[in-house]
Amino acid sequence: DLSQFGSWWAARDAVQVDVTSDGAELRVELAKSLKGLTLVLPNDVAVSQIPSGVSAKQEGTHLIMTAAAGVYRFQLTTARPR
């Protein structure tokens, strides 16, 4: 239904994302529940820990998540150049 589509986009536009200065943590704040939110990560970054309350998976550089409103902290690892 079109109204649900509009609600999803409004919720997506309210998402706040931040990464710690050392790149070890990704903070995602959702004002409303979202299903299928996709974040694009750099090529050398992997999610090492998914917080409780989130259904998430990483597919290549894409982190796809579903969660209720709240603040979620994902732990990240970075591949170091050899």
mmCIF file of C-alpha atoms in Angstrom:
data_model
loop_
_atom_site.group_PDB
_atom_site.id
_atom_site.type_symbol
_atom_site.label_atom_id
_atom_site.label_comp_id
_atom_site.label_asym_id
_atom_site.label_seq_id
_atom_site.Cartn_x
_atom_site.Cartn_y
_atom_site.Cartn_z
ATOM 1 C CA ASP A 1 0.000 0.000 0.000
ATOM 2 C CA LEU A 2 1.283 3.453 -0.904
ATOM 3 C CA SER A 3 0.874 4.913 2.597
ATOM 4 C CA GLN A 4 3.128 2.197 4.058
ATOM 5 C CA PHE A 5 5.712 2.953 1.377
ATOM 6 C CA GLY A 6 5.633 6.638 2.333
ATOM 7 C CA SER A 7 5.923 5.769 6.038
ATOM 8 C CA TRP A 8 8.995 3.602 5.330
ATOM 9 C CA TRP A 9 10.715 6.439 3.478
ATOM 10 C CA ALA A 10 9.867 8.916 6.260
ATOM 11 C CA ALA A 11 11.355 6.515 8.831
ATOM 12 C CA ARG A 12 14.436 5.979 6.633
ATOM 13 C CA ASP A 13 14.976 9.713 6.312
ATOM 14 C CA ALA A 14 14.994 10.014 10.122
ATOM 15 C CA VAL A 15 17.809 7.438 10.562
ATOM 16 C CA GLN A 16 20.994 8.794 12.128
ATOM 17 C CA VAL A 17 24.291 7.004 11.493
ATOM 18 C CA ASP A 18 27.705 7.697 13.003
ATOM 19 C CA VAL A 19 31.054 5.895 13.155
ATOM 20 C CA THR A 20 33.547 6.308 15.991
ATOM 21 C CA SER A 21 36.771 8.095 15.086
ATOM 22 C CA ASP A 22 38.736 4.833 15.311
ATOM 23 C CA GLY A 23 36.245 3.094 12.998
ATOM 24 C CA ALA A 24 35.516 0.344 15.543
ATOM 25 C CA GLU A 25 31.830 1.092 16.100
ATOM 26 C CA LEU A 26 28.868 1.973 13.905
ATOM 27 C CA ARG A 27 26.010 3.687 15.747
ATOM 28 C CA VAL A 28 22.575 3.554 14.113
ATOM 29 C CA GLU A 29 19.644 5.445 15.624
ATOM 30 C CA LEU A 30 16.151 4.610 14.389
ATOM 31 C CA ALA A 31 13.292 6.961 15.269
ATOM 32 C CA LYS A 32 10.818 4.297 14.081
ATOM 33 C CA SER A 33 10.932 0.580 13.351
ATOM 34 C CA LEU A 34 12.427 -0.249 9.969
ATOM 35 C CA LYS A 35 12.537 -3.412 7.909
ATOM 36 C CA GLY A 36 15.148 -3.832 5.183
ATOM 37 C CA LEU A 37 17.285 -0.761 5.911
ATOM 38 C CA THR A 38 20.482 -1.098 3.871
ATOM 39 C CA LEU A 39 23.715 0.674 4.746
ATOM 40 C CA VAL A 40 26.759 0.582 2.463
ATOM 41 C CA LEU A 41 30.074 -0.070 4.217
ATOM 42 C CA PRO A 42 33.583 0.469 2.845
ATOM 43 C CA ASN A 43 35.134 -2.527 1.057
ATOM 44 C CA ASP A 44 37.554 -3.290 3.903
ATOM 45 C CA VAL A 45 35.003 -3.146 6.757
ATOM 46 C CA ALA A 46 33.129 -6.090 8.266
ATOM 47 C CA VAL A 47 30.563 -6.232 11.046
ATOM 48 C CA SER A 48 32.074 -8.330 13.843
ATOM 49 C CA GLN A 49 29.198 -8.039 16.307
ATOM 50 C CA ILE A 50 25.494 -7.379 15.760
ATOM 51 C CA PRO A 51 23.680 -5.851 18.744
ATOM 52 C CA SER A 52 20.757 -7.644 20.369
ATOM 53 C CA GLY A 53 17.333 -6.606 19.141
ATOM 54 C CA VAL A 54 18.486 -6.343 15.525
ATOM 55 C CA SER A 55 18.058 -8.766 12.681
ATOM 56 C CA ALA A 56 20.992 -8.003 10.395
ATOM 57 C CA LYS A 57 23.305 -9.579 7.860
ATOM 58 C CA GLN A 58 26.225 -8.333 5.839
ATOM 59 C CA GLU A 59 26.287 -9.165 2.142
ATOM 60 C CA GLY A 60 29.514 -7.833 0.681
ATOM 61 C CA THR A 61 29.549 -4.125 1.429
ATOM 62 C CA HIS A 62 25.839 -4.022 2.327
ATOM 63 C CA LEU A 63 24.554 -4.238 5.902
ATOM 64 C CA ILE A 64 20.844 -5.078 5.749
ATOM 65 C CA MET A 65 18.949 -4.646 8.993
ATOM 66 C CA THR A 66 15.499 -4.791 10.555
ATOM 67 C CA ALA A 67 14.917 -3.337 14.018
ATOM 68 C CA ALA A 68 12.539 -1.507 16.289
ATOM 69 C CA ALA A 69 13.077 2.149 17.131
ATOM 70 C CA GLY A 70 16.203 2.607 19.248
ATOM 71 C CA VAL A 71 19.961 3.065 19.219
ATOM 72 C CA TYR A 72 22.125 0.182 18.041
ATOM 73 C CA ARG A 73 25.898 -0.166 18.170
ATOM 74 C CA PHE A 74 27.569 -2.531 15.686
ATOM 75 C CA GLN A 75 31.173 -3.544 16.280
ATOM 76 C CA LEU A 76 33.341 -3.287 13.152
ATOM 77 C CA THR A 77 36.652 -4.718 12.015
ATOM 78 C CA THR A 78 38.829 -3.342 9.281
ATOM 79 C CA ALA A 79 41.122 -5.382 7.061
ATOM 80 C CA ARG A 80 44.577 -3.889 7.319
ATOM 81 C CA PRO A 81 46.631 -3.522 4.144
ATOM 82 C CA ARG A 82 49.466 -6.048 3.874
#
